[in-house]
């Protein structure tokens, strides 16, 4: 997703930006004569007019810089050279430096009486920073050096097995092997090998936490975690409590899935490798972090594994090309009442990998000028996975177009989990019924094909939920001081056992630092957005299906062709970030809180089947 790409880019460049800001502030303090108490008091109370002028100027600056940065990034990712690297770095460094200074300057307008629209803009401006830093330039430099070092350590991580002299694996190669291998010894070796990358980060991370917390307190927050939780139009503690409510809603479904998967792993690997009533060893789930389990579907698939069709073959038989795939996605949105994509989208997007150069192929949706210059960048392959991904990415593009008339500060999703959820919501409508309506499927498969489909989907979506929750649960406890540096690894595995029912394949100690083996911890990227997106997408899907008058199984619903559902969707998208997310939800769904019961509705047939399988085979649920 493009918004995440922008966030990561800014994160990488904070070292330069914040150093510039701190140097400027230090120079100003040295150059300014000592003021009287009366003058200081007066300066501390800006007028509403001054505050509005500051916000207007900040919005104009950041809008212009965002346009410049997006264009530089587009060229860089499509023409990767040392020169375009430098151009993108320069553009984003300027953007980052200005953003940082403005976010810090915004503090002095706290408490000024402003119209609601300006109050919201000021609130959003102050939340532009994901990495608060101490005002002391020496500490600022130290914090950013630590972050850069940890991220670099992660990025350069490799594992060279002693059993294969001369062979070294990077993370991409190890992930592929983790998904394909069924040799438990090889899987354990790969897991241990990758987790050796993070122990050197441990003392650096502990110092990084100290400095980040100091920066957050200078910004007026209790700690770094409280600052992150403040970005959800709720009090930080209320937001944390709401996450527990959502998890408790969906936990029974996860427990049923966990028990079934564990029983199938026992059949495959034997009871000596997988305990019948304990947590699942982390290396056996097809993913380095056991965060989603789709790669082990061949091990856990039902006996009657039949989907009734092969979308890969259908697309190839139709002689469909990449542009044709995108037209299907555009037609989906047109069918629910959205205007066609602008002509520039078709002229400027990248749909296939060029033969003459390297490009960043990771699928992403771009909003280059914050107006109408939206683009898709994706090296499309003619396969079912990419067909669904196209619909997902265009969900971002149509969201961007929907809020294009909002002021710059509001040109974003209602919160950081919503943009991704919208793309996934559209992807949920790529059903057999939809494929039949658009002429890709001659007949709709019978209902007995739903269990294999739902099981695959659950291995992706349901299995991810506890992992999506615990990453930041652990960090928030670290930032608050509840988890001390001496207990980093112990507490990490306690949370993984509590939420996921996962255990390490070998004994771990405080000499290890397993949280750092996940990119988002090493790079200081907030993670709760992914948990929220997983919750929201099913809630959105249920609400839109209800608007469309659909009454069958939720997994069979597609809003294709229903303009009433499209109008409801558009009513939320046009708001962008102009309203708290609760109000945006109310506009589309008539609900003002997140509700995980929609996931239970979607997977209801699978939950019934899982419980039947577990009961029939005497499988214990839980650990």
Coordinates of C-alpha atoms in Angstrom, one line a residue:
X1 CA 0.0 0.0 0.0
X2 CA 1.3 3.4 -1.0
X3 CA 0.6 5.2 2.3
X4 CA 2.8 2.7 4.2
X5 CA 5.5 3.2 1.6
X6 CA 5.4 6.9 2.4
X7 CA 5.5 6.3 6.1
X8 CA 8.6 4.0 5.8
X9 CA 10.3 6.6 3.6
X10 CA 9.8 9.3 6.1
X11 CA 10.9 7.0 8.9
X12 CA 14.2 6.3 7.1
X13 CA 14.9 10.0 6.7
X14 CA 14.1 11.2 10.2
X15 CA 17.8 11.2 11.2
X16 CA 18.6 14.0 8.8
X17 CA 15.3 15.8 9.3
X18 CA 15.4 15.9 13.1
X19 CA 19.1 16.8 13.2
X20 CA 18.3 19.8 11.0
X21 CA 15.4 20.8 13.2
X22 CA 17.4 20.5 16.4
X23 CA 20.4 22.4 15.0
X24 CA 18.1 25.2 13.9
X25 CA 16.5 25.4 17.4
X26 CA 19.9 25.3 19.1
X27 CA 21.2 28.1 17.0
X28 CA 18.1 30.2 17.6
X29 CA 18.5 29.7 21.4
X30 CA 22.1 30.8 21.3
X31 CA 21.4 33.8 19.1
X32 CA 18.3 35.1 20.9
X33 CA 18.8 37.5 23.8
X34 CA 17.2 36.7 27.1
X35 CA 13.6 38.0 27.1
X36 CA 11.7 39.4 30.0
X37 CA 9.1 37.4 31.8
X38 CA 6.3 39.6 30.3
X39 CA 7.6 39.0 26.8
X40 CA 7.8 35.3 27.3
X41 CA 4.3 35.1 28.6
X42 CA 3.0 37.1 25.7
X43 CA 4.8 34.9 23.2
X44 CA 3.3 31.8 24.8
X45 CA -0.2 32.9 24.0
X46 CA -0.7 33.2 20.2
X47 CA -4.0 34.4 18.9
X48 CA -6.5 32.2 17.0
X49 CA -5.7 34.2 13.9
X50 CA -2.0 33.4 14.3
X51 CA -2.7 29.8 14.8
X52 CA -5.0 29.6 11.7
X53 CA -2.3 31.3 9.6
X54 CA 0.3 28.8 10.9
X55 CA -1.9 25.8 10.1
X56 CA -2.8 27.2 6.6
X57 CA 0.9 27.8 5.8
X58 CA 1.9 24.4 7.1
X59 CA -0.7 22.7 5.0
X60 CA 0.4 24.5 1.8
X61 CA 4.1 23.7 2.5
X62 CA 3.4 20.0 3.2
X63 CA 1.1 19.6 0.2
X64 CA 3.7 21.1 -2.2
X65 CA 6.5 18.9 -0.7
X66 CA 4.4 15.8 -0.9
X67 CA 3.8 16.3 -4.6
X68 CA 7.5 16.8 -5.1
X69 CA 8.4 13.8 -3.1
X70 CA 5.9 11.5 -4.7
X71 CA 7.1 12.3 -8.2
X72 CA 10.7 11.7 -7.1
X73 CA 9.7 8.4 -5.5
X74 CA 7.8 7.3 -8.6
X75 CA 10.8 7.9 -10.9
X76 CA 13.1 6.2 -8.4
X77 CA 11.1 3.0 -8.1
X78 CA 10.5 2.8 -11.9
X79 CA 14.1 3.7 -12.9
X80 CA 16.4 2.5 -10.1
X81 CA 19.8 4.2 -10.5
X82 CA 22.2 6.0 -8.2
X83 CA 20.9 9.3 -9.6
X84 CA 17.3 8.6 -8.9
X85 CA 18.1 7.3 -5.5
X86 CA 19.8 10.7 -4.8
X87 CA 16.9 12.7 -6.2
X88 CA 14.3 10.8 -4.1
X89 CA 16.5 11.1 -1.0
X90 CA 16.8 14.8 -1.5
X91 CA 13.1 15.4 -2.0
X92 CA 12.0 13.3 0.9
X93 CA 14.7 14.7 3.2
X94 CA 13.3 18.1 2.6
X95 CA 9.8 16.9 3.2
X96 CA 10.9 15.1 6.4
X97 CA 12.8 18.1 7.8
X98 CA 9.9 20.5 7.2
X99 CA 7.3 18.0 8.6
X100 CA 9.4 17.6 11.8
X101 CA 9.8 21.3 12.4
X102 CA 6.1 22.1 11.8
X103 CA 5.0 19.2 14.1
X104 CA 7.2 20.5 16.8
X105 CA 6.2 24.2 16.3
X106 CA 2.5 23.2 16.4
X107 CA 2.8 22.5 20.2
X108 CA 2.8 26.2 21.0
X109 CA -0.8 26.5 19.7
X110 CA -2.2 24.0 22.2
X111 CA -5.1 25.5 24.0
X112 CA -5.8 28.2 21.5
X113 CA -9.6 28.4 20.7
X114 CA -10.0 27.4 17.1
X115 CA -12.9 26.4 14.8
X116 CA -13.4 22.6 14.7
X117 CA -11.8 22.2 11.3
X118 CA -8.6 23.9 12.4
X119 CA -8.6 22.0 15.7
X120 CA -8.6 18.7 13.7
X121 CA -5.9 19.9 11.4
X122 CA -3.7 20.9 14.3
X123 CA -4.3 17.5 16.0
X124 CA -3.3 15.7 12.8
X125 CA -0.2 17.9 12.3
X126 CA 1.1 17.1 15.7
X127 CA 0.7 13.4 15.0
X128 CA 2.9 13.5 11.9
X129 CA 5.9 12.1 13.9
X130 CA 6.2 8.4 14.5
X131 CA 9.6 8.9 16.0
X132 CA 9.7 11.6 18.7
X133 CA 13.2 12.7 19.7
X134 CA 14.8 14.6 22.6
X135 CA 15.5 18.2 21.9
X136 CA 19.1 17.8 23.0
X137 CA 21.0 17.5 19.6
X138 CA 23.4 15.0 21.0
X139 CA 20.7 12.7 22.2
X140 CA 18.7 13.2 19.0
X141 CA 21.7 12.1 16.9
X142 CA 22.2 9.1 19.2
X143 CA 18.6 8.0 18.9
X144 CA 18.6 8.2 15.1
X145 CA 21.9 6.5 14.8
X146 CA 20.5 3.6 16.9
X147 CA 17.5 3.3 14.7
X148 CA 19.5 3.4 11.5
X149 CA 21.9 0.8 12.9
X150 CA 19.1 -1.6 13.9
X151 CA 17.3 -1.3 10.6
X152 CA 20.6 -1.8 8.7
X153 CA 21.4 -4.9 10.8
X154 CA 18.0 -6.4 9.9
X155 CA 18.3 -5.5 6.2
X156 CA 21.8 -7.1 5.8
X157 CA 20.8 -10.2 7.8
X158 CA 21.8 -13.5 6.2
X159 CA 22.2 -17.1 7.4
X160 CA 25.0 -19.4 6.2
X161 CA 24.3 -23.0 7.3
X162 CA 27.3 -24.9 8.5
X163 CA 25.9 -28.0 6.7
X164 CA 26.1 -26.1 3.3
X165 CA 29.5 -24.5 3.0
X166 CA 29.5 -21.5 0.7
X167 CA 25.7 -21.2 0.8
X168 CA 24.1 -18.2 2.4
X169 CA 20.4 -17.3 2.5
X170 CA 18.9 -13.8 2.7
X171 CA 15.5 -13.4 4.3
X172 CA 13.6 -13.7 1.0
X173 CA 15.2 -17.0 0.3
X174 CA 14.6 -18.3 3.8
X175 CA 10.9 -17.3 3.6
X176 CA 10.5 -19.2 0.4
X177 CA 12.1 -22.3 2.0
X178 CA 10.0 -21.9 5.1
X179 CA 6.9 -22.0 3.0
X180 CA 7.9 -25.0 0.9
X181 CA 9.9 -27.3 3.1
X182 CA 8.3 -30.1 5.1
X183 CA 11.5 -31.2 6.8
X184 CA 11.2 -30.2 10.4
X185 CA 14.9 -30.2 11.0
X186 CA 15.5 -27.9 8.0
X187 CA 12.7 -25.6 9.2
X188 CA 14.1 -25.5 12.7
X189 CA 17.6 -24.7 11.3
X190 CA 16.2 -21.9 9.2
X191 CA 14.2 -20.4 12.1
X192 CA 17.3 -20.5 14.4
X193 CA 19.5 -19.1 11.7
X194 CA 17.3 -16.0 11.0
X195 CA 16.8 -15.3 14.7
X196 CA 20.5 -14.9 15.1
X197 CA 20.2 -11.6 13.3
X198 CA 18.6 -9.8 16.2
X199 CA 20.7 -10.3 19.5
X200 CA 23.1 -7.5 18.6
X201 CA 20.1 -5.1 18.5
X202 CA 19.1 -5.8 22.1
X203 CA 21.2 -3.2 24.0
X204 CA 20.6 -0.7 21.2
X205 CA 16.9 -1.2 21.4
X206 CA 16.9 -0.6 25.1
X207 CA 18.7 2.7 24.8
X208 CA 16.5 3.6 21.8
X209 CA 13.4 3.1 24.0
X210 CA 14.8 5.5 26.6
X211 CA 15.5 8.2 24.1
X212 CA 12.2 7.8 22.3
X213 CA 10.3 8.0 25.6
X214 CA 12.2 11.2 26.4
X215 CA 11.2 12.7 23.1
X216 CA 7.6 11.6 23.6
X217 CA 7.5 13.2 27.0
X218 CA 8.8 16.4 25.6
X219 CA 5.9 16.3 23.2
X220 CA 3.5 16.0 26.1
X221 CA 2.8 12.2 26.1
X222 CA 3.4 9.7 28.9
X223 CA 5.6 7.6 26.7
X224 CA 6.1 6.5 23.1
X225 CA 3.3 3.9 23.1
X226 CA 0.9 6.5 24.5
X227 CA 1.9 8.8 21.6
X228 CA 1.1 6.1 19.0
X229 CA -2.2 5.2 20.6
X230 CA -3.2 8.9 20.6
X231 CA -3.7 8.8 16.8
X232 CA -7.0 7.0 16.9
X233 CA -9.5 9.7 18.1
X234 CA -9.7 8.1 21.5
X235 CA -7.8 8.3 24.8
X236 CA -4.8 6.0 24.6
X237 CA -6.0 3.7 27.4
X238 CA -9.5 3.5 25.9
X239 CA -8.1 2.5 22.6
X240 CA -6.0 -0.3 24.2
X241 CA -9.1 -1.5 26.1
X242 CA -11.1 -1.6 22.8
X243 CA -8.4 -3.8 21.2
X244 CA -8.9 -6.3 24.0
X245 CA -12.6 -6.3 23.3
X246 CA -12.1 -7.0 19.6
X247 CA -9.7 -9.8 20.3
X248 CA -12.1 -11.5 22.8
X249 CA -14.8 -11.4 20.2
X250 CA -12.7 -13.3 17.6
X251 CA -10.7 -15.5 20.0
X252 CA -13.1 -18.5 19.9
X253 CA -12.7 -18.8 16.1
X254 CA -9.0 -18.6 16.4
X255 CA -9.0 -21.3 19.1
X256 CA -10.9 -23.7 16.8
X257 CA -8.6 -23.0 13.9
X258 CA -5.5 -23.4 16.1
X259 CA -6.7 -26.8 17.5
X260 CA -7.6 -28.1 14.0
X261 CA -4.2 -27.0 12.5
X262 CA -2.3 -28.5 15.4
X263 CA -4.1 -31.9 15.0
X264 CA -3.1 -31.9 11.3
X265 CA 0.5 -31.0 12.0
X266 CA 0.6 -33.9 14.5
X267 CA -0.5 -36.2 11.7
X268 CA 2.2 -34.9 9.4
X269 CA 5.1 -34.5 11.8
X270 CA 4.2 -36.9 14.7
X271 CA 3.4 -36.3 18.4
X272 CA 7.1 -36.0 19.2
X273 CA 7.3 -32.8 17.1
X274 CA 3.9 -31.2 18.0
X275 CA 2.3 -31.5 21.5
X276 CA -1.3 -32.6 21.4
X277 CA -2.5 -30.0 24.0
X278 CA 0.3 -27.4 23.9
X279 CA 1.4 -24.4 21.8
X280 CA 2.4 -25.1 18.2
X281 CA 6.2 -24.9 17.5
X282 CA 6.7 -21.6 15.6
X283 CA 8.8 -23.1 12.8
X284 CA 6.1 -25.5 11.5
X285 CA 3.6 -23.0 10.3
X286 CA 5.1 -22.1 6.9
X287 CA 6.2 -18.5 7.9
X288 CA 9.2 -17.2 9.7
X289 CA 7.1 -15.4 12.3
X290 CA 4.1 -17.8 12.2
X291 CA 2.0 -14.7 11.4
X292 CA 0.0 -16.3 8.7
X293 CA -0.3 -20.0 7.8
X294 CA -1.4 -20.2 4.1
X295 CA 1.8 -22.1 3.1
X296 CA 0.8 -25.1 5.1
X297 CA -2.6 -25.5 3.4
X298 CA -1.5 -28.7 1.7
X299 CA -0.9 -30.2 5.1
X300 CA -4.2 -29.2 6.7
X301 CA -6.6 -29.2 3.7
X302 CA -9.9 -31.1 4.0
X303 CA -10.3 -34.5 2.4
X304 CA -12.8 -33.1 -0.1
X305 CA -10.5 -30.4 -1.2
X306 CA -12.2 -29.0 -4.3
X307 CA -12.9 -25.4 -5.2
X308 CA -14.6 -26.3 -8.4
X309 CA -12.5 -24.0 -10.6
X310 CA -8.9 -22.8 -11.1
X311 CA -8.8 -19.1 -11.7
X312 CA -5.2 -19.2 -12.9
X313 CA -6.3 -21.5 -15.8
X314 CA -9.4 -19.5 -16.5
X315 CA -7.4 -16.2 -16.9
X316 CA -4.8 -17.9 -19.2
X317 CA -7.5 -19.5 -21.3
X318 CA -9.2 -16.2 -21.8
X319 CA -5.9 -14.8 -23.2
X320 CA -6.1 -12.0 -20.7
X321 CA -3.2 -9.6 -20.5
X322 CA -2.2 -7.3 -17.6
X323 CA -4.2 -4.3 -18.8
X324 CA -7.2 -6.5 -19.2
X325 CA -6.9 -7.6 -15.6
X326 CA -6.9 -3.9 -14.5
X327 CA -10.0 -3.2 -16.7
X328 CA -11.9 -5.9 -14.7
X329 CA -11.0 -4.1 -11.5
X330 CA -12.0 -0.7 -12.9
X331 CA -15.3 -2.2 -14.1
X332 CA -16.0 -3.4 -10.7
X333 CA -16.0 0.1 -9.3
X334 CA -17.9 1.5 -12.3
X335 CA -20.6 -1.1 -11.6
X336 CA -21.2 0.3 -8.1
X337 CA -21.4 3.9 -9.3
X338 CA -17.8 5.2 -9.2
X339 CA -16.6 7.3 -12.1
X340 CA -14.0 5.7 -14.4
X341 CA -10.3 6.1 -13.7
X342 CA -8.8 9.2 -15.3
X343 CA -7.0 8.9 -18.6
X344 CA -3.7 9.6 -17.0
X345 CA -4.0 6.4 -14.9
X346 CA -3.8 4.3 -18.0
X347 CA -1.0 6.5 -19.5
X348 CA 1.3 6.6 -16.4
X349 CA 0.7 3.4 -14.5
X350 CA 3.1 0.4 -14.6
X351 CA 1.4 -2.9 -15.2
X352 CA 4.2 -5.2 -16.3
X353 CA 7.9 -5.6 -15.4
X354 CA 10.0 -3.8 -18.0
X355 CA 12.5 -6.0 -19.8
X356 CA 15.3 -3.3 -19.9
X357 CA 15.5 -2.3 -16.2
X358 CA 14.9 -3.1 -12.6
X359 CA 11.8 -1.7 -10.9
X360 CA 10.3 -2.1 -7.5
X361 CA 7.6 -4.7 -8.3
X362 CA 5.8 -4.7 -5.0
X363 CA 2.2 -3.9 -5.8
X364 CA 1.3 -0.3 -4.7
X365 CA -1.4 2.3 -5.4
X366 CA -0.1 5.9 -5.8
X367 CA -1.6 9.3 -5.4
X368 CA 1.1 11.4 -7.1
X369 CA -0.3 14.9 -7.0
X370 CA -3.0 14.6 -4.3
X371 CA -5.6 15.5 -7.0
X372 CA -6.3 13.1 -9.8
X373 CA -3.0 11.6 -10.8
X374 CA -3.5 8.2 -9.3
X375 CA -1.5 5.2 -10.6
X376 CA -1.0 1.5 -10.1
X377 CA 2.5 0.1 -10.0
X378 CA 2.5 -3.7 -10.2
X379 CA 4.3 -6.3 -12.2
X380 CA 1.1 -8.2 -13.0
X381 CA 1.2 -11.9 -13.6
X382 CA -1.8 -13.6 -15.2
X383 CA -2.9 -15.6 -12.2
X384 CA -5.8 -15.6 -9.7
X385 CA -3.7 -14.1 -6.9
X386 CA -2.9 -11.0 -9.0
X387 CA -6.5 -10.7 -10.2
X388 CA -7.5 -10.3 -6.6
X389 CA -4.6 -8.0 -5.8
X390 CA -5.6 -5.7 -8.7
X391 CA -9.0 -5.2 -7.1
X392 CA -7.4 -4.6 -3.8
X393 CA -5.0 -1.9 -5.1
X394 CA -7.6 -0.1 -7.1
X395 CA -9.5 0.1 -3.8
X396 CA -6.7 2.4 -2.6
X397 CA -6.8 4.4 -5.9
X398 CA -10.6 5.0 -5.8
X399 CA -10.3 6.0 -2.1
X400 CA -7.6 8.5 -3.1
X401 CA -9.9 9.9 -5.8
X402 CA -12.9 10.0 -3.5
X403 CA -11.1 12.4 -1.0
X404 CA -9.2 14.4 -3.5
X405 CA -11.3 17.6 -2.8
X406 CA -10.5 17.5 0.9
X407 CA -7.8 19.8 2.3
X408 CA -4.3 18.3 2.3
X409 CA -4.4 17.3 6.0
X410 CA -7.6 15.3 5.3
X411 CA -6.3 13.5 2.2
X412 CA -5.9 10.1 4.0
X413 CA -8.0 7.3 5.4
X414 CA -10.1 7.7 8.5
X415 CA -7.3 6.1 10.5
X416 CA -4.2 4.1 9.5
X417 CA -6.1 0.8 9.4
X418 CA -8.9 1.9 7.1
X419 CA -7.0 2.4 3.8
X420 CA -5.8 -1.2 3.8
X421 CA -9.2 -2.4 5.0
X422 CA -10.9 -0.8 2.0
X423 CA -8.7 -2.6 -0.5
X424 CA -9.3 -5.9 1.3
X425 CA -13.1 -5.2 1.5
X426 CA -13.2 -5.0 -2.3
X427 CA -11.1 -8.2 -2.6
X428 CA -13.7 -10.0 -0.5
X429 CA -16.2 -9.4 -3.2
X430 CA -14.1 -11.4 -5.7
X431 CA -16.4 -14.4 -5.3
X432 CA -17.4 -17.2 -7.6
X433 CA -20.7 -15.3 -8.1
X434 CA -18.8 -12.2 -9.2
X435 CA -16.6 -14.3 -11.6
X436 CA -19.7 -15.8 -13.1
X437 CA -21.4 -12.4 -13.6
X438 CA -18.3 -11.0 -15.5
X439 CA -18.1 -14.1 -17.7
X440 CA -15.0 -15.7 -16.2
X441 CA -16.8 -18.7 -14.7
X442 CA -19.5 -20.7 -16.5
X443 CA -21.2 -22.1 -13.4
X444 CA -21.0 -21.2 -9.7
X445 CA -19.6 -24.0 -7.6
X446 CA -21.8 -25.7 -5.1
X447 CA -21.7 -24.8 -1.4
X448 CA -19.6 -27.9 -0.6
X449 CA -16.6 -26.1 -2.1
X450 CA -16.9 -23.3 0.5
X451 CA -15.0 -25.1 3.3
X452 CA -11.7 -25.4 1.4
X453 CA -12.0 -21.7 0.3
X454 CA -12.8 -20.5 3.9
X455 CA -10.0 -22.6 5.4
X456 CA -7.5 -21.0 3.1
X457 CA -8.8 -17.6 3.9
X458 CA -8.8 -18.3 7.6
X459 CA -5.1 -19.4 7.5
X460 CA -4.4 -15.9 6.1
X461 CA -6.8 -13.7 8.0
X462 CA -7.8 -15.4 11.2
X463 CA -4.3 -16.8 11.9
X464 CA -2.9 -13.3 11.6
X465 CA -5.1 -11.6 14.2
X466 CA -3.2 -12.4 17.4
X467 CA 0.1 -11.7 15.8
X468 CA -1.2 -8.4 14.5
X469 CA -2.2 -7.5 18.0
X470 CA 0.7 -8.6 20.1
X471 CA 3.6 -6.8 18.3
X472 CA 2.5 -3.4 19.6
X473 CA 1.1 -4.9 22.8
X474 CA 4.7 -5.9 23.6
X475 CA 6.2 -2.6 22.5
X476 CA 3.6 -0.5 24.5
X477 CA 4.5 -2.5 27.6
X478 CA 8.2 -1.9 26.9
X479 CA 7.7 1.9 26.4
X480 CA 5.6 2.2 29.6
X481 CA 8.2 0.4 31.6
X482 CA 6.0 -2.6 32.5
X483 CA 8.4 -4.8 30.6
X484 CA 12.0 -4.2 31.7
X485 CA 15.0 -4.8 29.4
X486 CA 16.0 -7.8 31.5
X487 CA 12.7 -9.5 30.5
X488 CA 12.5 -8.6 26.8
X489 CA 12.6 -12.1 25.4
X490 CA 10.7 -13.8 28.2
X491 CA 7.8 -11.4 27.9
X492 CA 7.8 -11.7 24.1
X493 CA 7.3 -15.4 24.3
X494 CA 4.7 -15.1 27.1
X495 CA 2.6 -12.9 24.8
X496 CA 3.1 -15.1 21.9
X497 CA 1.9 -18.1 23.9
X498 CA -1.0 -16.1 25.4
X499 CA -2.3 -14.8 22.2
X500 CA -1.1 -17.1 19.5
X501 CA -0.5 -20.4 21.2
X502 CA 2.9 -20.5 19.7
X503 CA 6.2 -21.6 21.2
X504 CA 9.8 -21.3 20.0
X505 CA 11.3 -24.5 18.5
X506 CA 14.3 -24.4 20.9
X507 CA 14.9 -22.9 24.3
X508 CA 15.3 -19.1 24.3
X509 CA 17.0 -16.9 26.8
X510 CA 17.7 -13.2 27.5
X511 CA 20.8 -13.6 25.3
X512 CA 18.3 -13.6 22.4
X513 CA 16.2 -10.7 21.1
X514 CA 13.5 -12.4 19.1
X515 CA 11.2 -9.3 18.7
X516 CA 14.0 -7.7 16.7
X517 CA 13.8 -10.5 14.1
X518 CA 10.6 -8.8 12.9
X519 CA 11.2 -5.8 10.6
X520 CA 8.6 -3.5 12.2
X521 CA 10.4 -3.7 15.6
X522 CA 13.8 -3.1 14.1
X523 CA 12.6 -0.2 12.0
X524 CA 10.2 1.4 14.5
X525 CA 7.1 1.0 12.3
X526 CA 3.7 0.9 14.1
X527 CA 1.9 -2.4 13.6
X528 CA -1.6 -2.1 15.0
X529 CA -2.9 -0.8 11.7
X530 CA -2.7 -4.4 10.3
X531 CA -4.8 -5.8 13.1
X532 CA -7.4 -3.1 12.7
X533 CA -7.5 -3.6 8.9
X534 CA -8.2 -7.3 9.5
X535 CA -11.1 -6.4 11.7
X536 CA -12.5 -3.6 9.7
X537 CA -12.6 -5.3 6.3
X538 CA -15.2 -7.9 7.4
X539 CA -17.3 -5.3 9.1
X540 CA -17.3 -3.1 6.0
X541 CA -18.1 -6.1 3.8
X542 CA -21.0 -7.1 6.0
X543 CA -22.5 -3.6 6.1
X544 CA -22.2 -3.2 2.3
X545 CA -23.7 -6.7 1.7
X546 CA -26.6 -5.7 3.9
X547 CA -27.1 -2.5 2.0
X548 CA -27.1 -4.6 -1.2
X549 CA -29.9 -6.7 0.2
X550 CA -27.8 -9.9 0.3
X551 CA -29.1 -12.5 2.6
X552 CA -27.0 -15.6 1.9
X553 CA -23.6 -16.8 3.4
X554 CA -21.4 -13.7 3.8
X555 CA -18.5 -15.4 2.1
X556 CA -20.7 -15.7 -1.1
X557 CA -21.6 -12.0 -1.2
X558 CA -20.2 -9.7 -3.8
X559 CA -21.4 -6.1 -4.1
X560 CA -20.5 -6.0 -7.8
X561 CA -23.2 -4.2 -9.7
X562 CA -25.0 -2.8 -6.7
X563 CA -25.1 1.0 -6.7
X564 CA -26.8 1.3 -3.3
X565 CA -23.8 -0.4 -1.7
X566 CA -21.4 1.7 -3.8
X567 CA -23.1 4.9 -2.6
X568 CA -22.7 3.9 1.0
X569 CA -19.1 3.1 0.4
X570 CA -18.5 6.4 -1.3
X571 CA -20.1 8.3 1.5
X572 CA -17.3 7.3 3.8
X573 CA -14.5 7.5 1.3
X574 CA -15.2 11.1 0.4
X575 CA -14.6 12.1 4.1
X576 CA -11.0 11.1 4.0
X577 CA -9.6 12.0 7.4
X578 CA -11.8 15.1 7.9
X579 CA -13.8 13.4 10.7
X580 CA -12.9 11.0 13.5
X581 CA -13.1 7.4 12.2
X582 CA -16.1 6.8 14.4
X583 CA -18.1 9.4 12.5
X584 CA -16.9 8.0 9.2
X585 CA -18.0 4.5 10.2
X586 CA -21.4 5.9 11.2
X587 CA -21.8 7.5 7.8
X588 CA -21.3 4.2 6.0
X589 CA -22.6 1.6 8.4
X590 CA -24.7 3.3 11.1
X591 CA -22.1 1.9 13.6
X592 CA -19.5 4.0 15.5
X593 CA -17.2 1.3 16.8
X594 CA -15.2 -1.6 15.4
X595 CA -17.0 -4.9 15.6
X596 CA -15.2 -8.3 15.1
X597 CA -18.5 -10.2 15.0
X598 CA -18.5 -9.7 11.3
X599 CA -15.5 -12.1 11.0
X600 CA -17.5 -14.7 12.9
X601 CA -20.4 -14.3 10.5
X602 CA -18.1 -14.6 7.5
X603 CA -16.4 -17.8 8.8
X604 CA -19.5 -19.3 10.4
X605 CA -19.6 -22.3 8.1
X606 CA -15.9 -22.9 8.7
X607 CA -16.3 -22.6 12.5
X608 CA -19.0 -25.2 12.5
X609 CA -16.9 -27.5 10.4
X610 CA -13.8 -27.0 12.5
X611 CA -15.7 -27.7 15.7
X612 CA -17.1 -30.9 14.2
X613 CA -13.6 -32.1 13.1
X614 CA -12.1 -31.3 16.5
X615 CA -14.9 -33.1 18.3
X616 CA -14.9 -36.1 16.0
X617 CA -11.1 -36.6 16.5
X618 CA -11.1 -35.8 20.2
X619 CA -8.9 -32.7 19.7
X620 CA -8.4 -30.5 22.7
X621 CA -9.0 -26.8 22.1
X622 CA -6.6 -24.4 23.7
X623 CA -3.1 -24.9 25.2

